[in-house]
């Protein structure tokens, strides 16, 4: 009888343990693993670096100690670098060779890489979208083939050297389309959206044919926060397969109403269900200049009343911008990219209008090449 009680006890213990184990397994099945923490990109457009490095510029930290620029920005919070690509640049800068070389350095720092394909031999923006010289006088079919072939070759070369971009931008500030007049959607070509969409579609197809693991985020870029809704509304019927809306915000050219900026950005995110990336931003730390070239900002009326053109005002602007992006609904705000933080008066303060910077008062380094307080905004997680 004693052994019978022991046997029954063992059965009860095993039964209870089995029941507990089953309950634990059911509870674990009900637990949904948390989503990975999304990266918030704090970027810089360093497209000038392949040229500026030839001038042996001494960038300095806040104490005045000379630093390597890429090392310094990475150590102080920058986690993405944007590089522009021109097809056949006349001055040799921003060629695919340049981009490939600098992309390797970016990736070696474990930083993300944003590729800005201009589809031009020089600057492309809302007022200038000139096709590469090699693509002049093509038919519509021929230029679509050229877009596909060129894009696929670029992305293939980058992938083959293990520098596949995290984000690829199809065209630069394409408010008026690109590759004029093939993809122009402005003025007499305002009904040309189908041709523009077809060209963009070929670029997207080329990227996806190389990026078979769907690792790359595809961006379309508009230069104006206020007017971008019209642009993306016109594109919507074509169901283009892109991920991000890229925006420029320069207060000297756009509204200075901060509430309007935030509301328009939020409207873009919710209307089109796309992520938002403020891909070109900047603000002056002074209205003075450090060479003999005129600057893009030199008047108090070009600035935002809430932020003085001073080192602390520049920092405060960046803090506002980051907060605005992070509060976009549904976590659609993915980051920002400061444009040309390194484009200082590289030939000294006697440089002329043909060999100077129009941007030195909007850099993130002062006139002694020392890092400014705005870097604090990059250091915040």
mmCIF file of C-alpha atoms in Angstrom:
data_model
loop_
_atom_site.group_PDB
_atom_site.id
_atom_site.type_symbol
_atom_site.label_atom_id
_atom_site.label_comp_id
_atom_site.label_asym_id
_atom_site.label_seq_id
_atom_site.Cartn_x
_atom_site.Cartn_y
_atom_site.Cartn_z
ATOM 1 C CA UNK A 1 0.000 0.000 0.000
ATOM 2 C CA UNK A 2 2.873 2.371 0.814
ATOM 3 C CA UNK A 3 4.307 1.887 -2.693
ATOM 4 C CA UNK A 4 0.891 2.465 -4.223
ATOM 5 C CA UNK A 5 0.677 5.910 -2.558
ATOM 6 C CA UNK A 6 4.142 6.786 -3.828
ATOM 7 C CA UNK A 7 3.218 5.720 -7.362
ATOM 8 C CA UNK A 8 0.016 7.801 -7.318
ATOM 9 C CA UNK A 9 1.980 10.781 -6.007
ATOM 10 C CA UNK A 10 4.475 10.543 -8.833
ATOM 11 C CA UNK A 11 1.676 10.448 -11.390
ATOM 12 C CA UNK A 12 0.136 13.581 -9.893
ATOM 13 C CA UNK A 13 3.485 15.426 -9.938
ATOM 14 C CA UNK A 14 4.163 14.524 -13.570
ATOM 15 C CA UNK A 15 0.595 15.470 -14.510
ATOM 16 C CA UNK A 16 0.867 18.866 -12.818
ATOM 17 C CA UNK A 17 4.282 19.564 -14.366
ATOM 18 C CA UNK A 18 2.990 18.592 -17.808
ATOM 19 C CA UNK A 19 -0.009 20.876 -17.357
ATOM 20 C CA UNK A 20 2.244 23.766 -16.249
ATOM 21 C CA UNK A 21 4.567 23.161 -19.193
ATOM 22 C CA UNK A 22 1.650 23.163 -21.610
ATOM 23 C CA UNK A 23 0.275 26.375 -20.094
ATOM 24 C CA UNK A 24 3.717 28.012 -20.331
ATOM 25 C CA UNK A 25 4.009 26.976 -23.965
ATOM 26 C CA UNK A 26 0.559 28.391 -24.715
ATOM 27 C CA UNK A 27 1.467 31.644 -22.976
ATOM 28 C CA UNK A 28 4.694 31.861 -24.962
ATOM 29 C CA UNK A 29 2.773 31.219 -28.201
ATOM 30 C CA UNK A 30 0.580 34.219 -27.361
ATOM 31 C CA UNK A 31 3.595 36.526 -26.966
ATOM 32 C CA UNK A 32 4.354 38.529 -30.129
ATOM 33 C CA UNK A 33 8.047 39.307 -30.435
ATOM 34 C CA UNK A 34 8.690 43.043 -30.321
ATOM 35 C CA UNK A 35 9.448 44.883 -33.539
ATOM 36 C CA UNK A 36 13.107 45.789 -33.963
ATOM 37 C CA UNK A 37 13.907 49.368 -33.041
ATOM 38 C CA UNK A 38 13.853 51.395 -36.246
ATOM 39 C CA UNK A 39 16.926 53.423 -37.086
ATOM 40 C CA UNK A 40 16.510 57.177 -36.924
ATOM 41 C CA UNK A 41 18.925 58.554 -39.489
ATOM 42 C CA UNK A 42 21.079 61.541 -38.550
ATOM 43 C CA UNK A 43 22.820 62.191 -41.817
ATOM 44 C CA UNK A 44 25.192 64.512 -43.597
ATOM 45 C CA UNK A 45 25.633 65.140 -47.311
ATOM 46 C CA UNK A 46 29.400 64.888 -47.752
ATOM 47 C CA UNK A 47 29.408 65.001 -51.561
ATOM 48 C CA UNK A 48 32.059 67.748 -51.521
ATOM 49 C CA UNK A 49 34.579 65.675 -49.578
ATOM 50 C CA UNK A 50 36.214 63.979 -52.551
ATOM 51 C CA UNK A 51 37.135 67.495 -53.757
ATOM 52 C CA UNK A 52 37.726 69.209 -50.409
ATOM 53 C CA UNK A 53 40.215 66.590 -49.264
ATOM 54 C CA UNK A 54 42.575 67.741 -52.018
ATOM 55 C CA UNK A 55 42.867 71.098 -50.195
ATOM 56 C CA UNK A 56 44.241 69.484 -47.015
ATOM 57 C CA UNK A 57 41.711 71.273 -44.807
ATOM 58 C CA UNK A 58 42.112 70.966 -41.050
ATOM 59 C CA UNK A 59 38.706 70.353 -39.522
ATOM 60 C CA UNK A 60 38.764 70.720 -35.744
ATOM 61 C CA UNK A 61 36.681 69.595 -32.789
ATOM 62 C CA UNK A 62 35.278 72.040 -30.229
ATOM 63 C CA UNK A 63 38.637 72.295 -28.450
ATOM 64 C CA UNK A 64 40.515 73.127 -31.635
ATOM 65 C CA UNK A 65 42.124 69.705 -32.039
ATOM 66 C CA UNK A 66 42.537 68.636 -35.668
ATOM 67 C CA UNK A 67 40.311 65.666 -36.548
ATOM 68 C CA UNK A 68 39.602 63.378 -39.462
ATOM 69 C CA UNK A 69 36.220 64.592 -40.702
ATOM 70 C CA UNK A 70 34.557 61.222 -41.294
ATOM 71 C CA UNK A 71 35.855 59.796 -38.019
ATOM 72 C CA UNK A 72 34.683 62.874 -36.123
ATOM 73 C CA UNK A 73 31.135 63.002 -37.487
ATOM 74 C CA UNK A 74 30.683 59.250 -36.940
ATOM 75 C CA UNK A 75 31.984 59.477 -33.382
ATOM 76 C CA UNK A 76 29.546 62.315 -32.696
ATOM 77 C CA UNK A 77 26.281 60.758 -33.783
ATOM 78 C CA UNK A 78 26.135 60.833 -37.574
ATOM 79 C CA UNK A 79 24.944 57.450 -38.848
ATOM 80 C CA UNK A 80 24.293 58.161 -42.532
ATOM 81 C CA UNK A 81 26.192 59.828 -45.372
ATOM 82 C CA UNK A 82 24.536 61.051 -48.561
ATOM 83 C CA UNK A 83 26.525 61.226 -51.790
ATOM 84 C CA UNK A 84 25.368 62.719 -55.080
ATOM 85 C CA UNK A 85 26.182 60.988 -58.363
ATOM 86 C CA UNK A 86 26.574 62.685 -61.727
ATOM 87 C CA UNK A 87 26.629 60.654 -64.936
ATOM 88 C CA UNK A 88 29.669 62.117 -66.729
ATOM 89 C CA UNK A 89 30.757 65.162 -64.710
ATOM 90 C CA UNK A 90 32.755 67.733 -66.645
ATOM 91 C CA UNK A 91 34.989 68.574 -63.681
ATOM 92 C CA UNK A 92 35.553 64.965 -62.691
ATOM 93 C CA UNK A 93 33.815 65.322 -59.313
ATOM 94 C CA UNK A 94 30.995 63.077 -58.121
ATOM 95 C CA UNK A 95 31.597 60.414 -60.727
ATOM 96 C CA UNK A 96 30.776 56.793 -60.002
ATOM 97 C CA UNK A 97 34.465 56.222 -59.240
ATOM 98 C CA UNK A 98 34.360 58.955 -56.565
ATOM 99 C CA UNK A 99 31.135 57.648 -55.084
ATOM 100 C CA UNK A 100 32.346 54.048 -54.950
ATOM 101 C CA UNK A 101 35.561 55.055 -53.192
ATOM 102 C CA UNK A 102 33.875 57.207 -50.558
ATOM 103 C CA UNK A 103 31.065 54.695 -50.059
ATOM 104 C CA UNK A 104 33.656 52.125 -49.013
ATOM 105 C CA UNK A 105 34.914 54.508 -46.342
ATOM 106 C CA UNK A 106 31.379 55.188 -45.137
ATOM 107 C CA UNK A 107 30.548 51.496 -44.865
ATOM 108 C CA UNK A 108 33.823 50.794 -43.060
ATOM 109 C CA UNK A 109 32.478 53.036 -40.260
ATOM 110 C CA UNK A 110 29.238 51.015 -40.141
ATOM 111 C CA UNK A 111 27.334 54.066 -41.318
ATOM 112 C CA UNK A 112 24.384 53.961 -43.713
ATOM 113 C CA UNK A 113 24.762 55.220 -47.280
ATOM 114 C CA UNK A 114 22.192 57.293 -49.194
ATOM 115 C CA UNK A 115 22.822 57.513 -52.946
ATOM 116 C CA UNK A 116 21.453 60.597 -54.727
ATOM 117 C CA UNK A 117 21.343 59.865 -58.472
ATOM 118 C CA UNK A 118 20.943 63.153 -60.338
ATOM 119 C CA UNK A 119 20.528 61.619 -63.822
ATOM 120 C CA UNK A 120 22.546 64.541 -65.148
ATOM 121 C CA UNK A 121 26.169 65.532 -65.718
ATOM 122 C CA UNK A 122 25.810 68.437 -63.294
ATOM 123 C CA UNK A 123 23.419 69.898 -60.681
ATOM 124 C CA UNK A 124 19.798 68.866 -61.047
ATOM 125 C CA UNK A 125 17.098 70.845 -59.236
ATOM 126 C CA UNK A 126 13.585 72.200 -59.968
ATOM 127 C CA UNK A 127 14.942 74.710 -62.479
ATOM 128 C CA UNK A 128 17.538 72.513 -64.201
ATOM 129 C CA UNK A 129 17.082 68.877 -65.169
ATOM 130 C CA UNK A 130 19.421 68.433 -68.124
ATOM 131 C CA UNK A 131 19.914 64.858 -69.348
ATOM 132 C CA UNK A 132 23.481 63.537 -69.554
ATOM 133 C CA UNK A 133 25.274 64.487 -72.747
ATOM 134 C CA UNK A 134 25.418 60.821 -73.648
ATOM 135 C CA UNK A 135 21.608 60.666 -73.664
ATOM 136 C CA UNK A 136 20.860 63.646 -75.876
ATOM 137 C CA UNK A 137 18.554 63.209 -78.889
ATOM 138 C CA UNK A 138 17.236 59.820 -77.790
ATOM 139 C CA UNK A 139 13.688 58.625 -78.417
ATOM 140 C CA UNK A 140 11.343 58.061 -75.476
ATOM 141 C CA UNK A 141 11.953 54.315 -75.663
ATOM 142 C CA UNK A 142 15.708 54.752 -75.880
ATOM 143 C CA UNK A 143 15.928 56.995 -72.825
ATOM 144 C CA UNK A 144 13.809 54.619 -70.763
ATOM 145 C CA UNK A 145 16.231 51.855 -71.704
ATOM 146 C CA UNK A 146 19.156 54.136 -70.813
ATOM 147 C CA UNK A 147 17.670 54.866 -67.366
ATOM 148 C CA UNK A 148 17.222 51.164 -66.671
ATOM 149 C CA UNK A 149 20.650 50.124 -67.957
ATOM 150 C CA UNK A 150 22.538 52.930 -66.223
ATOM 151 C CA UNK A 151 20.748 52.513 -62.910
ATOM 152 C CA UNK A 152 21.241 48.759 -62.929
ATOM 153 C CA UNK A 153 24.956 49.146 -63.697
ATOM 154 C CA UNK A 154 25.465 51.677 -60.874
ATOM 155 C CA UNK A 155 23.688 49.551 -58.278
ATOM 156 C CA UNK A 156 25.411 46.378 -59.469
ATOM 157 C CA UNK A 157 28.856 47.951 -59.107
ATOM 158 C CA UNK A 158 28.024 49.181 -55.613
ATOM 159 C CA UNK A 159 26.593 45.819 -54.588
ATOM 160 C CA UNK A 160 29.623 43.979 -55.938
ATOM 161 C CA UNK A 161 31.932 45.969 -53.654
ATOM 162 C CA UNK A 162 29.604 45.442 -50.658
ATOM 163 C CA UNK A 163 28.435 49.062 -50.519
ATOM 164 C CA UNK A 164 24.794 48.648 -51.472
ATOM 165 C CA UNK A 165 23.043 51.846 -50.320
ATOM 166 C CA UNK A 166 20.410 51.685 -47.618
ATOM 167 C CA UNK A 167 18.476 54.396 -49.491
ATOM 168 C CA UNK A 168 18.510 55.349 -53.175
ATOM 169 C CA UNK A 169 17.094 58.639 -54.379
ATOM 170 C CA UNK A 170 15.737 58.659 -57.949
ATOM 171 C CA UNK A 171 16.486 62.154 -59.166
ATOM 172 C CA UNK A 172 17.258 65.293 -57.196
ATOM 173 C CA UNK A 173 14.492 67.773 -56.299
ATOM 174 C CA UNK A 174 12.266 66.475 -59.079
ATOM 175 C CA UNK A 175 9.363 68.905 -58.509
ATOM 176 C CA UNK A 176 9.299 69.562 -62.261
ATOM 177 C CA UNK A 177 10.204 66.028 -63.257
ATOM 178 C CA UNK A 178 13.631 65.118 -64.591
ATOM 179 C CA UNK A 179 15.479 64.377 -67.820
ATOM 180 C CA UNK A 180 13.873 67.313 -69.609
ATOM 181 C CA UNK A 181 11.934 67.266 -71.785
ATOM 182 C CA UNK A 182 11.356 63.497 -71.686
ATOM 183 C CA UNK A 183 10.184 63.500 -68.077
ATOM 184 C CA UNK A 184 9.327 67.157 -67.633
ATOM 185 C CA UNK A 185 6.066 67.871 -65.761
ATOM 186 C CA UNK A 186 6.116 71.643 -65.648
ATOM 187 C CA UNK A 187 4.935 74.561 -67.772
ATOM 188 C CA UNK A 188 3.996 73.338 -71.278
ATOM 189 C CA UNK A 189 4.631 69.748 -70.122
ATOM 190 C CA UNK A 190 2.205 69.736 -67.200
ATOM 191 C CA UNK A 191 0.318 66.787 -68.729
ATOM 192 C CA UNK A 192 3.479 64.680 -69.101
ATOM 193 C CA UNK A 193 3.193 62.751 -65.822
ATOM 194 C CA UNK A 194 2.887 59.372 -67.529
ATOM 195 C CA UNK A 195 6.273 59.787 -69.202
ATOM 196 C CA UNK A 196 7.897 60.923 -65.962
ATOM 197 C CA UNK A 197 6.366 57.993 -64.085
ATOM 198 C CA UNK A 198 7.560 55.577 -66.773
ATOM 199 C CA UNK A 199 11.145 56.805 -66.397
ATOM 200 C CA UNK A 200 10.991 56.555 -62.611
ATOM 201 C CA UNK A 201 9.463 53.109 -62.984
ATOM 202 C CA UNK A 202 12.438 51.955 -65.043
ATOM 203 C CA UNK A 203 14.838 53.171 -62.362
ATOM 204 C CA UNK A 204 12.831 51.358 -59.687
ATOM 205 C CA UNK A 205 12.775 48.167 -61.771
ATOM 206 C CA UNK A 206 16.553 48.328 -62.209
ATOM 207 C CA UNK A 207 17.125 48.750 -58.469
ATOM 208 C CA UNK A 208 14.863 45.836 -57.604
ATOM 209 C CA UNK A 209 16.449 43.592 -60.234
ATOM 210 C CA UNK A 210 19.761 44.023 -58.416
ATOM 211 C CA UNK A 211 18.420 44.294 -54.864
ATOM 212 C CA UNK A 212 16.771 40.888 -54.856
ATOM 213 C CA UNK A 213 16.597 40.792 -51.040
ATOM 214 C CA UNK A 214 14.623 44.052 -50.947
ATOM 215 C CA UNK A 215 17.181 45.750 -48.694
ATOM 216 C CA UNK A 216 17.106 49.186 -50.350
ATOM 217 C CA UNK A 217 14.593 51.921 -49.536
ATOM 218 C CA UNK A 218 13.642 53.943 -52.625
ATOM 219 C CA UNK A 219 13.074 57.694 -52.283
ATOM 220 C CA UNK A 220 11.483 60.364 -54.460
ATOM 221 C CA UNK A 221 12.634 63.900 -53.652
ATOM 222 C CA UNK A 222 10.689 67.179 -53.695
ATOM 223 C CA UNK A 223 12.254 70.543 -52.891
ATOM 224 C CA UNK A 224 9.318 72.252 -51.180
ATOM 225 C CA UNK A 225 7.419 71.133 -48.086
ATOM 226 C CA UNK A 226 4.361 73.248 -48.909
ATOM 227 C CA UNK A 227 3.920 72.122 -52.521
ATOM 228 C CA UNK A 228 4.885 68.453 -52.320
ATOM 229 C CA UNK A 229 1.296 67.237 -51.821
ATOM 230 C CA UNK A 230 0.400 68.267 -55.379
ATOM 231 C CA UNK A 231 3.408 66.389 -56.778
ATOM 232 C CA UNK A 232 2.668 63.105 -55.017
ATOM 233 C CA UNK A 233 -1.055 63.384 -55.765
ATOM 234 C CA UNK A 234 -0.244 63.563 -59.484
ATOM 235 C CA UNK A 235 1.984 60.478 -59.181
ATOM 236 C CA UNK A 236 -0.471 58.390 -57.169
ATOM 237 C CA UNK A 237 -2.426 56.922 -60.124
ATOM 238 C CA UNK A 238 0.764 55.315 -61.449
ATOM 239 C CA UNK A 239 1.287 53.158 -58.314
ATOM 240 C CA UNK A 240 5.060 53.579 -58.273
ATOM 241 C CA UNK A 241 6.767 51.195 -55.866
ATOM 242 C CA UNK A 242 8.746 53.573 -53.647
ATOM 243 C CA UNK A 243 9.177 53.807 -49.883
ATOM 244 C CA UNK A 244 10.147 57.334 -48.865
ATOM 245 C CA UNK A 245 9.217 60.922 -49.553
ATOM 246 C CA UNK A 246 12.376 63.030 -49.437
ATOM 247 C CA UNK A 247 11.991 66.756 -48.733
ATOM 248 C CA UNK A 248 14.243 69.793 -48.760
ATOM 249 C CA UNK A 249 13.616 72.553 -46.251
ATOM 250 C CA UNK A 250 15.568 75.782 -46.625
ATOM 251 C CA UNK A 251 13.774 78.667 -44.889
ATOM 252 C CA UNK A 252 15.289 81.289 -47.201
ATOM 253 C CA UNK A 253 13.278 79.734 -50.060
ATOM 254 C CA UNK A 254 10.205 78.412 -48.222
ATOM 255 C CA UNK A 255 7.732 79.235 -45.481
ATOM 256 C CA UNK A 256 9.115 80.241 -42.107
ATOM 257 C CA UNK A 257 5.905 79.207 -40.343
ATOM 258 C CA UNK A 258 7.042 76.225 -38.258
ATOM 259 C CA UNK A 259 3.494 75.044 -37.565
ATOM 260 C CA UNK A 260 2.783 74.990 -41.289
ATOM 261 C CA UNK A 261 5.954 72.989 -41.961
ATOM 262 C CA UNK A 262 4.957 70.379 -39.373
ATOM 263 C CA UNK A 263 1.349 70.151 -40.582
ATOM 264 C CA UNK A 264 2.364 69.726 -44.239
ATOM 265 C CA UNK A 265 4.900 67.035 -43.386
ATOM 266 C CA UNK A 266 2.325 65.191 -41.287
ATOM 267 C CA UNK A 267 -0.229 65.465 -44.081
ATOM 268 C CA UNK A 268 2.205 63.958 -46.571
ATOM 269 C CA UNK A 269 2.905 61.007 -44.299
ATOM 270 C CA UNK A 270 -0.724 60.201 -43.563
ATOM 271 C CA UNK A 271 -2.158 60.935 -47.020
ATOM 272 C CA UNK A 272 0.294 58.807 -48.967
ATOM 273 C CA UNK A 273 1.287 56.352 -46.192
ATOM 274 C CA UNK A 274 4.973 56.910 -46.923
ATOM 275 C CA UNK A 275 7.950 57.442 -44.653
ATOM 276 C CA UNK A 276 9.329 60.983 -44.514
ATOM 277 C CA UNK A 277 13.003 61.902 -44.740
ATOM 278 C CA UNK A 278 14.107 65.555 -44.507
ATOM 279 C CA UNK A 279 16.914 64.917 -46.948
ATOM 280 C CA UNK A 280 18.258 68.472 -47.314
ATOM 281 C CA UNK A 281 18.317 70.867 -44.360
ATOM 282 C CA UNK A 282 20.654 73.597 -43.098
ATOM 283 C CA UNK A 283 20.678 76.771 -41.012
ATOM 284 C CA UNK A 284 23.169 79.645 -40.604
ATOM 285 C CA UNK A 285 25.267 80.167 -37.477
ATOM 286 C CA UNK A 286 26.071 83.730 -38.616
ATOM 287 C CA UNK A 287 25.197 86.204 -41.372
ATOM 288 C CA UNK A 288 28.864 87.054 -41.880
ATOM 289 C CA UNK A 289 31.090 85.527 -44.550
ATOM 290 C CA UNK A 290 34.609 84.159 -44.673
ATOM 291 C CA UNK A 291 35.568 84.574 -48.316
ATOM 292 C CA UNK A 292 34.808 86.819 -51.272
ATOM 293 C CA UNK A 293 31.868 84.796 -52.599
ATOM 294 C CA UNK A 294 28.284 85.773 -51.873
ATOM 295 C CA UNK A 295 26.389 83.403 -49.596
ATOM 296 C CA UNK A 296 22.931 81.924 -50.064
ATOM 297 C CA UNK A 297 21.876 83.467 -46.740
ATOM 298 C CA UNK A 298 23.058 86.916 -45.725
ATOM 299 C CA UNK A 299 19.953 88.744 -44.531
ATOM 300 C CA UNK A 300 17.987 88.397 -41.296
ATOM 301 C CA UNK A 301 14.752 88.268 -43.326
ATOM 302 C CA UNK A 302 15.906 84.944 -44.773
ATOM 303 C CA UNK A 303 15.971 83.301 -41.356
ATOM 304 C CA UNK A 304 13.283 81.927 -39.032
ATOM 305 C CA UNK A 305 12.239 84.417 -36.285
ATOM 306 C CA UNK A 306 12.393 81.706 -33.606
ATOM 307 C CA UNK A 307 16.056 80.917 -34.348
ATOM 308 C CA UNK A 308 18.755 83.562 -34.465
ATOM 309 C CA UNK A 309 21.555 83.156 -37.013
ATOM 310 C CA UNK A 310 24.022 82.231 -34.290
ATOM 311 C CA UNK A 311 25.725 79.047 -33.060
ATOM 312 C CA UNK A 312 23.031 78.550 -30.426
ATOM 313 C CA UNK A 313 20.278 79.437 -32.894
ATOM 314 C CA UNK A 314 21.592 76.867 -35.361
ATOM 315 C CA UNK A 315 21.607 74.246 -32.597
ATOM 316 C CA UNK A 316 18.069 75.175 -31.508
ATOM 317 C CA UNK A 317 16.869 74.888 -35.107
ATOM 318 C CA UNK A 318 18.300 71.383 -35.360
ATOM 319 C CA UNK A 319 16.676 70.361 -32.079
ATOM 320 C CA UNK A 320 13.299 71.660 -33.323
ATOM 321 C CA UNK A 321 13.730 69.860 -36.641
ATOM 322 C CA UNK A 322 14.557 66.509 -35.029
ATOM 323 C CA UNK A 323 11.609 66.762 -32.656
ATOM 324 C CA UNK A 324 9.288 67.670 -35.533
ATOM 325 C CA UNK A 325 10.423 64.622 -37.528
ATOM 326 C CA UNK A 326 10.155 62.265 -34.565
ATOM 327 C CA UNK A 327 6.547 63.332 -33.911
ATOM 328 C CA UNK A 328 5.303 62.572 -37.445
ATOM 329 C CA UNK A 329 2.316 60.213 -37.054
ATOM 330 C CA UNK A 330 2.750 56.429 -37.167
ATOM 331 C CA UNK A 331 6.521 56.750 -36.697
ATOM 332 C CA UNK A 332 6.820 57.799 -40.333
ATOM 333 C CA UNK A 333 9.661 60.248 -39.627
ATOM 334 C CA UNK A 334 12.855 58.416 -40.580
ATOM 335 C CA UNK A 335 15.518 61.085 -40.256
ATOM 336 C CA UNK A 336 17.296 64.063 -41.771
ATOM 337 C CA UNK A 337 20.415 64.904 -43.725
ATOM 338 C CA UNK A 338 22.353 68.143 -43.200
ATOM 339 C CA UNK A 339 23.468 69.487 -46.551
ATOM 340 C CA UNK A 340 27.188 70.325 -47.012
ATOM 341 C CA UNK A 341 28.186 70.739 -43.339
ATOM 342 C CA UNK A 342 31.803 70.667 -44.504
ATOM 343 C CA UNK A 343 31.726 73.235 -47.369
ATOM 344 C CA UNK A 344 33.804 75.843 -45.570
ATOM 345 C CA UNK A 345 35.815 78.652 -47.204
ATOM 346 C CA UNK A 346 38.278 76.056 -48.397
ATOM 347 C CA UNK A 347 40.705 78.354 -50.186
ATOM 348 C CA UNK A 348 40.937 80.835 -47.342
ATOM 349 C CA UNK A 349 39.141 84.121 -46.814
ATOM 350 C CA UNK A 350 40.630 85.676 -49.929
ATOM 351 C CA UNK A 351 39.120 83.100 -52.289
ATOM 352 C CA UNK A 352 37.172 84.558 -55.213
ATOM 353 C CA UNK A 353 33.659 84.000 -56.494
ATOM 354 C CA UNK A 354 34.953 81.255 -58.775
ATOM 355 C CA UNK A 355 36.958 79.474 -56.088
ATOM 356 C CA UNK A 356 35.132 79.804 -52.808
ATOM 357 C CA UNK A 357 32.105 78.678 -50.831
ATOM 358 C CA UNK A 358 28.636 80.185 -50.879
ATOM 359 C CA UNK A 359 27.804 78.104 -47.827
ATOM 360 C CA UNK A 360 30.442 78.680 -45.144
ATOM 361 C CA UNK A 361 27.995 80.423 -42.786
ATOM 362 C CA UNK A 362 25.669 77.397 -42.890
ATOM 363 C CA UNK A 363 28.335 74.794 -42.193
ATOM 364 C CA UNK A 364 28.662 72.864 -38.951
ATOM 365 C CA UNK A 365 32.193 74.240 -38.525
ATOM 366 C CA UNK A 366 32.888 77.900 -37.741
ATOM 367 C CA UNK A 367 35.296 80.256 -39.509
ATOM 368 C CA UNK A 368 38.178 78.690 -37.552
ATOM 369 C CA UNK A 369 37.033 75.258 -38.768
ATOM 370 C CA UNK A 370 35.934 74.302 -35.229
ATOM 371 C CA UNK A 371 32.867 72.126 -34.647
ATOM 372 C CA UNK A 372 29.770 74.106 -33.668
ATOM 373 C CA UNK A 373 27.266 73.391 -30.859
ATOM 374 C CA UNK A 374 24.778 71.981 -33.399
ATOM 375 C CA UNK A 375 26.708 68.720 -33.157
ATOM 376 C CA UNK A 376 24.960 68.254 -29.813
ATOM 377 C CA UNK A 377 21.763 67.540 -31.741
ATOM 378 C CA UNK A 378 23.479 64.690 -33.585
ATOM 379 C CA UNK A 379 24.699 63.159 -30.321
ATOM 380 C CA UNK A 380 21.183 62.681 -28.923
ATOM 381 C CA UNK A 381 19.856 59.150 -29.428
#
